[in-house]
Coordinates of C-alpha atoms and ligand atoms in Angstrom, one line a residue:
M1 CA 0.0 0.0 0.0
A2 CA 2.7 2.4 1.1
R3 CA 4.6 1.6 -2.1
R4 CA 1.6 2.4 -4.2
I5 CA 1.2 5.8 -2.6
F6 CA 4.9 6.4 -3.2
L7 CA 4.5 5.5 -6.9
Y8 CA 1.4 7.8 -7.2
L9 CA 3.4 10.6 -5.6
F10 CA 6.3 9.9 -7.9
V11 CA 4.2 10.0 -11.0
F12 CA 2.4 13.1 -9.7
S13 CA 5.6 15.0 -9.1
I14 CA 7.0 14.1 -12.5
S15 CA 3.9 15.5 -14.1
V16 CA 4.0 18.7 -12.1
F17 CA 7.6 19.1 -13.1
G18 CA 6.7 18.5 -16.7
I19 CA 3.9 21.1 -16.5
L20 CA 6.3 23.6 -15.0
L21 CA 8.8 22.9 -17.7
L22 CA 6.2 23.5 -20.4
A23 CA 5.0 26.7 -18.7
F24 CA 8.6 27.9 -18.5
H25 CA 9.1 27.1 -22.1
Y26 CA 6.1 29.1 -23.2
S27 CA 6.9 32.1 -21.0
S28 CA 10.4 32.4 -22.3
S29 CA 9.4 31.9 -25.9
A30 CA 6.9 34.7 -25.3
E31 CA 9.8 37.1 -25.3
Q32 CA 10.4 36.3 -29.0
G33 CA 7.0 36.6 -30.4
S34 CA 3.8 35.8 -28.6
Y35 CA 3.1 39.5 -27.7
L36 CA 0.8 41.5 -29.8
E37 CA 1.9 42.4 -33.3
L38 CA 2.3 45.9 -34.7
K39 CA -1.2 46.2 -36.1
D40 CA -2.8 45.1 -32.8
I41 CA -0.6 47.5 -30.9
E42 CA -1.7 50.3 -33.2
Q43 CA -5.3 49.3 -32.6
G44 CA -4.5 49.3 -28.8
F45 CA -3.2 52.8 -29.0
E46 CA -6.4 54.0 -30.6
S47 CA -8.7 52.1 -28.3
G48 CA -7.0 53.6 -25.2
K49 CA -4.8 50.7 -24.0
C50 CA -1.7 52.8 -23.6
R51 CA -3.6 55.3 -21.6
S52 CA -5.1 52.7 -19.3
C53 CA -1.8 51.2 -18.3
H54 CA 0.3 54.4 -18.4
P55 CA -2.2 57.1 -17.2
A56 CA 0.5 59.5 -15.8
I57 CA 2.6 59.5 -18.9
W58 CA -0.5 59.7 -21.1
R59 CA -1.7 62.8 -19.3
E60 CA 1.6 64.6 -19.8
W61 CA 1.9 63.6 -23.4
Q62 CA -1.7 64.7 -24.1
R63 CA -0.9 68.2 -23.0
S64 CA 2.4 68.4 -24.8
M65 CA 3.2 69.9 -28.1
H66 CA 3.9 66.4 -29.4
A67 CA 0.3 65.4 -29.0
K68 CA -0.7 68.6 -30.7
A69 CA 1.9 68.5 -33.5
W70 CA -0.9 68.0 -36.0
S71 CA -3.9 69.8 -34.4
D72 CA -1.8 72.8 -33.4
P73 CA -3.6 75.8 -35.1
I74 CA -0.2 77.6 -35.6
Y75 CA 1.0 74.5 -37.5
Q76 CA -2.2 74.1 -39.5
E77 CA -2.2 77.7 -40.6
A78 CA 1.4 77.7 -41.6
A79 CA 1.0 74.4 -43.5
S80 CA -2.1 75.5 -45.3
T81 CA -0.1 78.0 -47.4
V82 CA 2.3 75.3 -48.6
V83 CA 1.4 73.6 -51.9
D84 CA 3.1 70.3 -51.3
R85 CA 2.6 70.1 -47.6
Q86 CA 2.0 66.4 -47.7
K87 CA 5.6 66.0 -48.8
S88 CA 7.4 68.8 -47.2
C89 CA 5.5 69.5 -43.9
D90 CA 3.1 66.7 -42.8
P91 CA 5.7 63.8 -42.5
C92 CA 7.1 65.2 -39.2
H93 CA 3.9 66.5 -37.8
A94 CA 2.0 63.1 -38.1
P95 CA 4.8 60.6 -38.6
E96 CA 5.1 56.8 -38.9
P97 CA 7.0 55.2 -36.1
V98 CA 10.6 56.4 -36.4
L99 CA 12.1 53.1 -35.4
I100 CA 10.5 51.7 -38.5
T101 CA 11.4 54.4 -41.0
G102 CA 14.8 54.6 -39.3
I103 CA 16.3 57.0 -36.7
G104 CA 17.9 59.9 -38.5
N105 CA 16.0 59.3 -41.8
M106 CA 13.3 61.8 -42.9
P107 CA 10.0 60.6 -41.3
K108 CA 7.1 59.4 -43.5
L109 CA 3.5 60.7 -43.2
R110 CA 1.1 58.2 -41.5
A111 CA -1.7 56.8 -43.5
K112 CA -4.2 57.6 -40.8
G113 CA -4.7 58.9 -37.2
H114 CA -3.0 62.3 -38.0
Q115 CA -4.8 63.8 -35.0
S116 CA -2.4 62.1 -32.5
G117 CA 0.5 64.0 -33.9
V118 CA 3.8 62.7 -32.6
S119 CA 2.3 59.8 -30.7
C120 CA 3.7 57.2 -28.2
L121 CA 4.1 54.8 -31.2
T122 CA 6.1 57.4 -33.2
C123 CA 8.9 57.3 -30.6
H124 CA 8.6 53.8 -29.1
V125 CA 7.4 51.0 -31.3
D126 CA 9.4 48.8 -33.6
V127 CA 8.2 46.8 -36.6
N128 CA 7.4 43.7 -34.4
G129 CA 5.3 45.7 -32.0
G130 CA 8.2 45.8 -29.4
M131 CA 8.3 48.9 -27.2
H132 CA 11.8 50.5 -26.9
G133 CA 13.0 52.5 -23.9
P134 CA 15.1 52.4 -20.8
S135 CA 15.6 49.2 -18.9
M136 CA 12.3 48.1 -17.2
N137 CA 11.6 45.5 -14.4
V138 CA 8.0 44.4 -15.0
D139 CA 6.7 42.3 -17.9
A140 CA 4.1 44.5 -19.7
M141 CA 2.1 41.4 -20.9
F142 CA 0.7 43.6 -23.7
H143 CA 3.9 44.4 -25.4
A144 CA 7.6 43.3 -25.3
N145 CA 10.0 45.7 -23.5
V146 CA 13.1 46.3 -25.5
T147 CA 16.0 48.2 -23.9
N148 CA 17.4 50.8 -26.3
E149 CA 20.1 53.5 -25.7
A150 CA 18.5 55.7 -28.4
H151 CA 16.0 56.6 -25.7
T152 CA 18.2 57.0 -22.6
K153 CA 20.7 59.1 -24.6
A154 CA 18.0 61.0 -26.6
I155 CA 19.8 63.0 -29.2
E156 CA 19.6 61.2 -32.6
L157 CA 16.1 60.0 -31.8
C158 CA 15.0 63.6 -31.4
G159 CA 17.2 64.7 -34.3
T160 CA 15.0 62.6 -36.6
C161 CA 12.7 65.6 -36.6
H162 CA 14.7 68.2 -34.7
G163 CA 17.9 67.8 -36.7
Q164 CA 17.2 67.5 -40.4
S165 CA 19.8 69.6 -42.2
T166 CA 17.2 70.4 -44.9
V167 CA 14.8 71.9 -42.3
P168 CA 17.1 74.4 -40.6
E169 CA 14.2 76.3 -38.9
H170 CA 13.4 73.2 -36.7
N171 CA 17.0 72.2 -36.1
Q172 CA 18.3 72.3 -32.6
V173 CA 20.5 69.2 -32.8
S174 CA 23.3 70.5 -35.0
S175 CA 24.1 73.4 -32.7
F176 CA 23.6 71.3 -29.6
K177 CA 26.5 69.1 -30.8
R178 CA 28.8 72.1 -30.4
S179 CA 27.6 72.9 -26.9
Q180 CA 29.2 72.5 -23.5
A181 CA 26.0 70.7 -22.5
A182 CA 26.8 68.0 -25.1
G183 CA 30.4 67.8 -23.8
E184 CA 29.1 67.3 -20.3
G185 CA 27.1 64.3 -21.5
K186 CA 23.7 66.0 -21.4
N187 CA 21.1 65.2 -24.0
C188 CA 17.8 66.7 -25.2
A189 CA 15.8 64.9 -22.4
T190 CA 18.0 66.3 -19.7
C191 CA 16.3 69.7 -20.0
H192 CA 13.0 69.0 -21.9
M193 CA 11.9 65.8 -20.0
P194 CA 12.5 66.5 -16.3
K195 CA 13.4 63.5 -14.1
V196 CA 10.7 61.8 -12.1
K197 CA 10.5 58.7 -9.9
R198 CA 7.1 57.0 -10.1
M199 CA 5.0 53.9 -10.9
Q200 CA 5.6 53.8 -14.6
S201 CA 2.4 51.8 -15.2
T202 CA -0.6 50.4 -13.4
L203 CA 1.1 47.0 -13.4
S204 CA 4.4 48.3 -11.8
Y205 CA 5.0 47.3 -8.2
E206 CA 7.7 49.8 -7.4
R207 CA 8.6 53.4 -8.3
I208 CA 11.4 53.6 -10.8
A209 CA 13.3 56.5 -12.4
G210 CA 11.9 57.9 -15.6
R211 CA 11.3 61.2 -17.3
R212 CA 8.3 63.5 -17.6
H213 CA 6.7 63.4 -21.1
T214 CA 6.0 67.2 -21.0
W215 CA 8.7 68.5 -23.5
I216 CA 8.5 71.9 -21.8
A217 CA 10.3 74.7 -23.7
S218 CA 9.4 78.3 -24.5
R219 CA 5.8 77.9 -23.4
S220 CA 7.2 77.5 -19.8
G221 CA 8.2 80.7 -18.0
K222 CA 10.7 78.8 -15.9
M223 CA 12.4 77.4 -19.0
L224 CA 12.7 80.9 -20.5
E225 CA 14.1 82.3 -17.2
G226 CA 16.8 79.7 -17.4
A227 CA 17.6 80.1 -21.1
A228 CA 20.0 83.1 -20.7
D229 CA 21.9 85.2 -18.2
L230 CA 21.6 89.0 -18.5
M231 CA 24.4 91.1 -17.1
L232 CA 25.1 94.8 -16.8
E233 CA 28.2 96.8 -16.0
K234 CA 28.6 100.5 -16.0
R235 CA 32.1 101.8 -16.8
D236 CA 33.8 104.9 -18.4
G237 CA 30.5 106.5 -19.5
K238 CA 29.3 103.2 -21.0
A239 CA 26.8 100.6 -20.2
V240 CA 28.1 97.1 -21.1
I241 CA 25.3 94.6 -21.4
G242 CA 26.1 90.9 -21.6
V243 CA 23.8 88.1 -22.8
K244 CA 24.9 84.5 -22.2
N245 CA 23.1 81.7 -23.9
K246 CA 22.5 78.9 -21.4
S247 CA 20.1 76.8 -23.5
G248 CA 21.8 73.8 -25.0
H249 CA 21.6 75.1 -28.6
V250 CA 21.0 78.2 -30.7
L251 CA 18.8 80.7 -28.9
P252 CA 15.9 81.0 -29.7
G253 CA 15.8 77.3 -30.6
E254 CA 13.0 77.6 -33.1
G255 CA 13.1 79.6 -36.4
L256 CA 9.8 81.5 -35.8
R257 CA 10.8 83.0 -32.4
T258 CA 12.5 86.3 -31.7
I259 CA 14.5 87.4 -28.6
I260 CA 14.6 91.2 -28.1
L261 CA 17.1 93.0 -26.1
D262 CA 15.1 96.1 -25.0
V263 CA 17.2 99.0 -23.6
K264 CA 15.8 102.2 -22.2
I265 CA 18.0 105.0 -20.8
L266 CA 16.2 107.3 -18.3
N267 CA 17.1 110.8 -17.1
S268 CA 17.0 111.8 -13.5
L269 CA 13.3 112.6 -13.7
G270 CA 12.6 109.0 -15.0
H271 CA 11.8 110.1 -18.5
I272 CA 12.9 108.0 -21.4
E273 CA 15.8 109.6 -23.2
Y274 CA 16.8 106.7 -25.4
H275 CA 15.1 103.5 -26.4
E276 CA 16.4 100.7 -28.6
Q277 CA 15.3 97.1 -29.4
V278 CA 17.9 94.7 -30.8
K279 CA 16.2 91.7 -32.3
H280 CA 17.6 88.2 -32.6
S281 CA 16.1 85.6 -34.8
M282 CA 16.8 83.2 -37.6
M283 CA 16.0 85.8 -40.3
L284 CA 16.6 89.2 -38.7
G285 CA 20.4 89.8 -39.1
A286 CA 21.9 91.8 -41.8
D287 CA 20.7 90.4 -45.2
Q288 CA 18.1 88.3 -43.4
T289 CA 20.8 86.1 -41.9
D290 CA 20.6 84.1 -38.7
N291 CA 21.8 86.3 -35.8
R292 CA 20.7 84.0 -33.0
F293 CA 22.9 83.4 -30.0
Q294 CA 25.2 80.4 -30.5
P295 CA 25.5 77.7 -27.8
D296 CA 27.3 79.1 -24.7
E297 CA 28.0 82.4 -26.5
L298 CA 28.4 85.6 -24.4
R299 CA 27.5 88.5 -26.6
Q300 CA 28.1 92.1 -25.5
F301 CA 26.2 95.3 -26.3
I302 CA 27.6 98.7 -25.5
F303 CA 25.6 101.9 -25.0
D304 CA 26.7 105.4 -24.2
L305 CA 25.6 106.4 -20.7
K306 CA 25.8 110.0 -19.6
P307 CA 26.2 110.8 -15.8
N308 CA 23.0 110.7 -13.6
R309 CA 21.2 108.4 -16.0
S310 CA 19.6 105.1 -15.1
I311 CA 19.2 102.2 -17.5
R312 CA 16.5 99.5 -17.8
V313 CA 17.5 96.4 -19.7
R314 CA 15.0 93.6 -20.5
L315 CA 15.3 90.4 -22.5
L316 CA 12.0 89.6 -24.1
Y317 CA 10.6 86.6 -25.9
C318 CA 8.3 86.8 -28.9
L319 CA 6.6 83.5 -29.9
L320 CA 5.5 84.3 -33.5
P321 CA 6.2 87.1 -36.0
T322 CA 2.6 88.2 -35.5
T323 CA 2.7 88.2 -31.7
P324 CA 2.0 91.8 -30.5
E325 CA 4.5 93.5 -28.2
S326 CA 2.0 93.4 -25.3
E327 CA 2.3 89.6 -25.3
W328 CA 6.1 89.4 -25.3
I329 CA 7.4 87.5 -22.3
T330 CA 10.1 88.9 -20.0
M331 CA 13.0 86.5 -19.7
A332 CA 15.2 88.7 -17.5
E333 CA 15.3 92.3 -16.4
I334 CA 17.8 94.8 -14.8
L335 CA 17.2 98.4 -13.6
E336 CA 20.2 100.3 -12.4
Ligands
HEC401 C1 12.0 67.4 -40.4 C2 10.7 67.4 -39.7 C3 9.8 68.6 -40.0 C4 9.3 69.1 -41.2 C5 9.6 68.5 -42.6 C6 8.5 70.2 -40.9 N1 8.4 70.4 -39.6 FE1 7.4 71.9 -38.6 N2 8.2 71.3 -36.8 C7 9.0 70.3 -36.7 C8 9.5 70.3 -35.3 C9 10.5 69.3 -34.8 C10 8.9 71.3 -34.7 C11 9.1 71.7 -33.2 C12 10.4 72.3 -33.0 C13 10.5 73.7 -33.4 O1 9.6 74.4 -33.1 O2 11.6 74.0 -33.9 C14 8.1 72.0 -35.7 C15 7.3 73.1 -35.4 C16 6.6 73.8 -36.4 C17 5.9 75.0 -36.1 C18 5.8 75.8 -34.8 C19 4.5 75.7 -34.2 C20 4.5 76.5 -32.9 O3 4.2 76.0 -31.9 O4 4.9 77.7 -33.0 C21 5.3 75.4 -37.3 C22 4.4 76.6 -37.6 C23 5.7 74.4 -38.3 N3 6.5 73.5 -37.7 C24 5.3 74.5 -39.6 C25 5.9 73.6 -40.6 C26 5.6 73.8 -42.0 C27 4.7 74.9 -42.6 C28 6.3 72.8 -42.6 C29 6.5 72.6 -44.1 C30 7.0 73.7 -44.9 C31 7.0 72.1 -41.6 N4 6.7 72.6 -40.4 C32 7.8 71.0 -41.9 C33 9.4 69.3 -37.6 C34 9.2 69.5 -39.0
HEC402 C1 -1.4 45.8 -19.7 C2 -0.7 47.0 -19.4 C3 0.1 47.7 -20.4 C4 -0.4 48.2 -21.6 C5 -1.8 48.0 -22.2 C6 0.7 49.0 -22.2 N1 1.8 48.9 -21.4 FE1 3.6 49.8 -21.7 N2 4.3 48.9 -20.1 C7 3.6 48.2 -19.2 C8 4.5 47.8 -18.1 C9 4.1 47.0 -16.9 C10 5.8 48.3 -18.4 C11 7.0 48.2 -17.5 C12 6.9 49.2 -16.4 C13 7.8 49.0 -15.2 O1 8.8 48.2 -15.3 O2 7.6 49.6 -14.2 C14 5.6 49.0 -19.6 C15 6.7 49.6 -20.3 C16 6.5 50.4 -21.4 C17 7.6 51.1 -22.1 C18 9.0 51.1 -21.7 C19 9.6 49.9 -22.5 C20 11.1 49.7 -22.2 O3 11.6 48.6 -22.4 O4 11.8 50.6 -21.9 C21 7.0 51.8 -23.1 C22 7.8 52.7 -24.0 C23 5.6 51.6 -23.1 N3 5.3 50.7 -22.0 C24 4.7 52.1 -24.0 C25 3.4 51.6 -24.1 C26 2.6 52.0 -25.2 C27 2.9 53.0 -26.3 C28 1.4 51.4 -25.1 C29 0.2 51.4 -26.0 C30 0.4 50.8 -27.3 C31 1.5 50.5 -23.9 N4 2.8 50.7 -23.3 C32 0.6 49.7 -23.4 C33 2.3 47.9 -19.2 C34 1.4 48.2 -20.3
HEC403 C1 8.8 62.3 -35.2 C2 9.2 63.6 -35.1 C3 9.7 64.1 -33.7 C4 10.5 63.5 -32.8 C5 11.2 62.1 -33.0 C6 10.6 64.4 -31.7 N1 9.9 65.5 -31.9 FE1 9.8 67.1 -30.7 N2 8.4 67.9 -31.9 C7 8.0 67.5 -33.1 C8 7.0 68.4 -33.7 C9 6.4 68.2 -35.1 C10 6.8 69.4 -32.8 C11 6.0 70.6 -33.0 C12 4.6 70.7 -32.5 C13 4.0 72.0 -32.8 O1 4.4 73.0 -32.2 O2 3.2 72.1 -33.8 C14 7.7 69.1 -31.6 C15 7.7 69.8 -30.5 C16 8.7 69.7 -29.5 C17 8.9 70.6 -28.4 C18 8.1 71.8 -28.0 C19 8.3 72.9 -28.9 C20 7.4 74.1 -28.6 O3 7.2 74.9 -29.5 O4 6.9 74.2 -27.4 C21 10.0 70.2 -27.7 C22 10.7 70.8 -26.5 C23 10.5 68.9 -28.3 N3 9.7 68.7 -29.4 C24 11.5 68.2 -27.9 C25 11.8 66.9 -28.4 C26 12.7 65.9 -27.8 C27 13.5 66.2 -26.6 C28 12.7 64.8 -28.5 C29 13.5 63.5 -28.3 C30 13.2 62.8 -27.1 C31 11.7 65.0 -29.6 N4 11.2 66.3 -29.5 C32 11.4 64.1 -30.6 C33 8.5 66.3 -33.7 C34 9.3 65.4 -33.1
HEC404 C1 20.8 72.8 -21.2 C2 19.3 72.7 -21.4 C3 18.9 72.3 -22.8 C4 19.3 71.3 -23.6 C5 20.4 70.2 -23.3 C6 18.5 71.3 -24.8 N1 17.6 72.3 -24.7 FE1 16.1 72.8 -26.0 N2 15.7 74.5 -25.0 C7 16.2 74.8 -23.8 C8 15.6 76.1 -23.3 C9 16.0 76.8 -22.0 C10 14.7 76.5 -24.4 C11 13.8 77.8 -24.4 C12 14.5 78.9 -25.1 C13 14.3 78.8 -26.6 O1 13.2 78.9 -27.1 O2 15.3 78.5 -27.3 C14 14.8 75.5 -25.4 C15 14.1 75.5 -26.6 C16 13.9 74.4 -27.4 C17 13.0 74.3 -28.5 C18 12.1 75.4 -29.0 C19 10.8 75.3 -28.4 C20 10.0 76.5 -28.6 O3 9.1 76.6 -27.8 O4 10.2 77.4 -29.4 C21 13.1 73.0 -29.0 C22 12.3 72.5 -30.1 C23 14.2 72.4 -28.3 N3 14.6 73.2 -27.3 C24 14.6 71.1 -28.6 C25 15.8 70.6 -28.1 C26 16.5 69.4 -28.6 C27 16.0 68.6 -29.8 C28 17.6 69.2 -27.8 C29 18.7 68.2 -28.0 C30 19.5 68.3 -29.2 C31 17.6 70.3 -26.8 N4 16.5 71.1 -27.0 C32 18.5 70.4 -25.8 C33 17.1 74.1 -23.0 C34 17.8 73.0 -23.5
HEC405 C1 9.0 62.3 -28.7 C2 9.3 61.0 -28.3 C3 8.4 60.3 -27.3 C4 7.0 60.2 -27.2 C5 6.0 60.9 -28.2 C6 6.7 59.3 -26.1 N1 7.8 59.0 -25.5 FE1 7.9 57.7 -23.9 N2 9.9 58.0 -23.7 C7 10.7 58.8 -24.6 C8 12.1 58.8 -24.1 C9 13.2 59.6 -24.8 C10 12.1 58.0 -23.0 C11 13.3 57.7 -22.1 C12 13.3 58.6 -20.9 C13 14.4 58.2 -19.9 O1 15.6 58.3 -20.2 O2 14.0 57.7 -18.8 C14 10.7 57.5 -22.8 C15 10.4 56.7 -21.7 C16 9.1 56.0 -21.6 C17 8.8 55.0 -20.6 C18 9.7 54.5 -19.6 C19 9.6 55.2 -18.3 C20 10.3 56.5 -18.3 O3 9.7 57.6 -18.0 O4 11.5 56.5 -18.7 C21 7.5 54.7 -20.8 C22 6.7 53.7 -20.0 C23 7.0 55.5 -21.9 N3 8.0 56.3 -22.4 C24 5.7 55.5 -22.4 C25 5.2 56.4 -23.3 C26 3.8 56.5 -23.6 C27 2.7 55.7 -23.1 C28 3.7 57.6 -24.6 C29 2.4 58.2 -25.1 C30 1.4 58.6 -24.2 C31 5.1 58.0 -24.8 N4 5.9 57.3 -24.1 C32 5.4 59.0 -25.8 C33 10.2 59.4 -25.8 C34 8.9 59.5 -26.1

């Protein structure tokens, strides 16, 4: 009798072992291909799957200019005047996934879903439906996690759209490569995707380091305040003004923007005696050339200053050529 029980137990444990082996086999082969395919992942994006497992990241992205890259009225208005917009504009504003068209290659216009602009899939998904990014510690079940340095050292990835030499007005990457920031090992995410430690998905069991999907830039007052240092020194009947570019690239970074150095000299009664505005933009230098501040550049401006005069210096930011002066934003100010 005891022998029989032993035999049963033996057979039982062999089968359990077998089942475990099988289970193990299937779970490891899952890494190679039993996750959803690209077309199901695309479907999942549209039906709100990404949002349900990554609510925090989704919320940030949804408010960002990437989510609005297509719907942005400023973009739509500008593109509406371009005859071949489908070829020369739309491909970057509603692109196919860049891991499929190739990092660094000119993006291609998506066949559908233009409204989601630069979407999660644009930056993350590969041709097999795998999701690329930093090293993760939870199996997503829905998609494969693929560790990729292109995301943790985000320069070339961004350069796919922000670094095409044929589109200089949207190129921040070329000048970034000459900057001190690049030499110090910074990348585009260092400043535009602030660090955050959090549950990266609803399935995560611990908070891990990641980055905010906000892509804050000139629409953030704080970013503008940190973009440049403004300095003033009075000596020998002169006011020497210094502007030091602290953004990681040309300043302003975008071709449509203008930075204005506004200088007012006031007499002892506080009346304006002299007023000058020096504009810096991609097309405002002599002969319509680019007179923007180069990375890390310190540029000096010298004005005559008679005795008993005070000087008010402001650095102002103008979003679009049509933005009225009343809406320019003050980046820095000195009154002495
Ligand atoms: C190589 C990719 C690429 C192409 C091609 C492209 N864009 Fe853009 N566009 C961008 C990027 C990247 C930004 C955001 C960065 C920036 O503002 O420099 C942008 C921003 C803009 C903005 C600024 C919107 C704002 O918020 O002020 C406008 C307007 C715009 N693009 C219009 C166009 C038009 C019109 C065309 C076609 C003539 C075009 N773009 C072609 C990548 C591209
Ligand atoms: C069933 C839940 C679930 C769904 C649906 C889901 N994800 Fe994930 N995703 C996860 C989990 C879990 C992780 C790992 C998080 C961790 O380790 O904390 C992850 C990680 C990621 C990563 C990082 C991958 C890596 O290796 O660095 C990206 C990018 C990502 N998801 C994007 C998406 C996108 C885009 C969608 C929609 C198409 C999506 N996810 C849908 C659960 C999900
Ligand atoms: C597939 C193309 C593409 C890629 C890749 C891309 N961007 Fe963008 N980005 C755009 C477009 C298009 C816009 C402009 C949206 C608009 O204003 O209409 C934009 C807008 C921005 C803005 C906001 C500009 C503003 O006017 O406020 C920042 C900052 C930015 N991107 C940074 C990045 C960074 C950092 C990366 C890399 C991690 C990156 N982008 C990758 C296309 C791209
Ligand atoms: C040291 C911090 C820093 C780094 C690194 C950096 N940027 Fe910026 N970036 C800024 C600041 C500050 C601004 C706002 C001032 C301006 O408009 O240029 C800005 C502006 C921009 C803009 C213009 C947005 C607008 O609203 O007009 C884009 C696009 C952009 N950066 C993309 C990039 C890309 C792509 C990289 C990587 C090559 C990068 N940045 C690296 C700090 C940085
Ligand atoms: C413009 C490109 C871009 C877009 C659009 C984008 N991401 Fe990311 N994502 C990145 C980069 C770059 C990183 C790497 C950040 C880092 O170094 O931690 C990242 C990281 C992640 C991670 C890993 C956690 C973290 O914060 O590092 C997840 C999960 C993720 N993204 C999900 C999403 C989802 C979901 C969407 C859409 C709602 C989305 N991403 C849209 C570029 C993008």
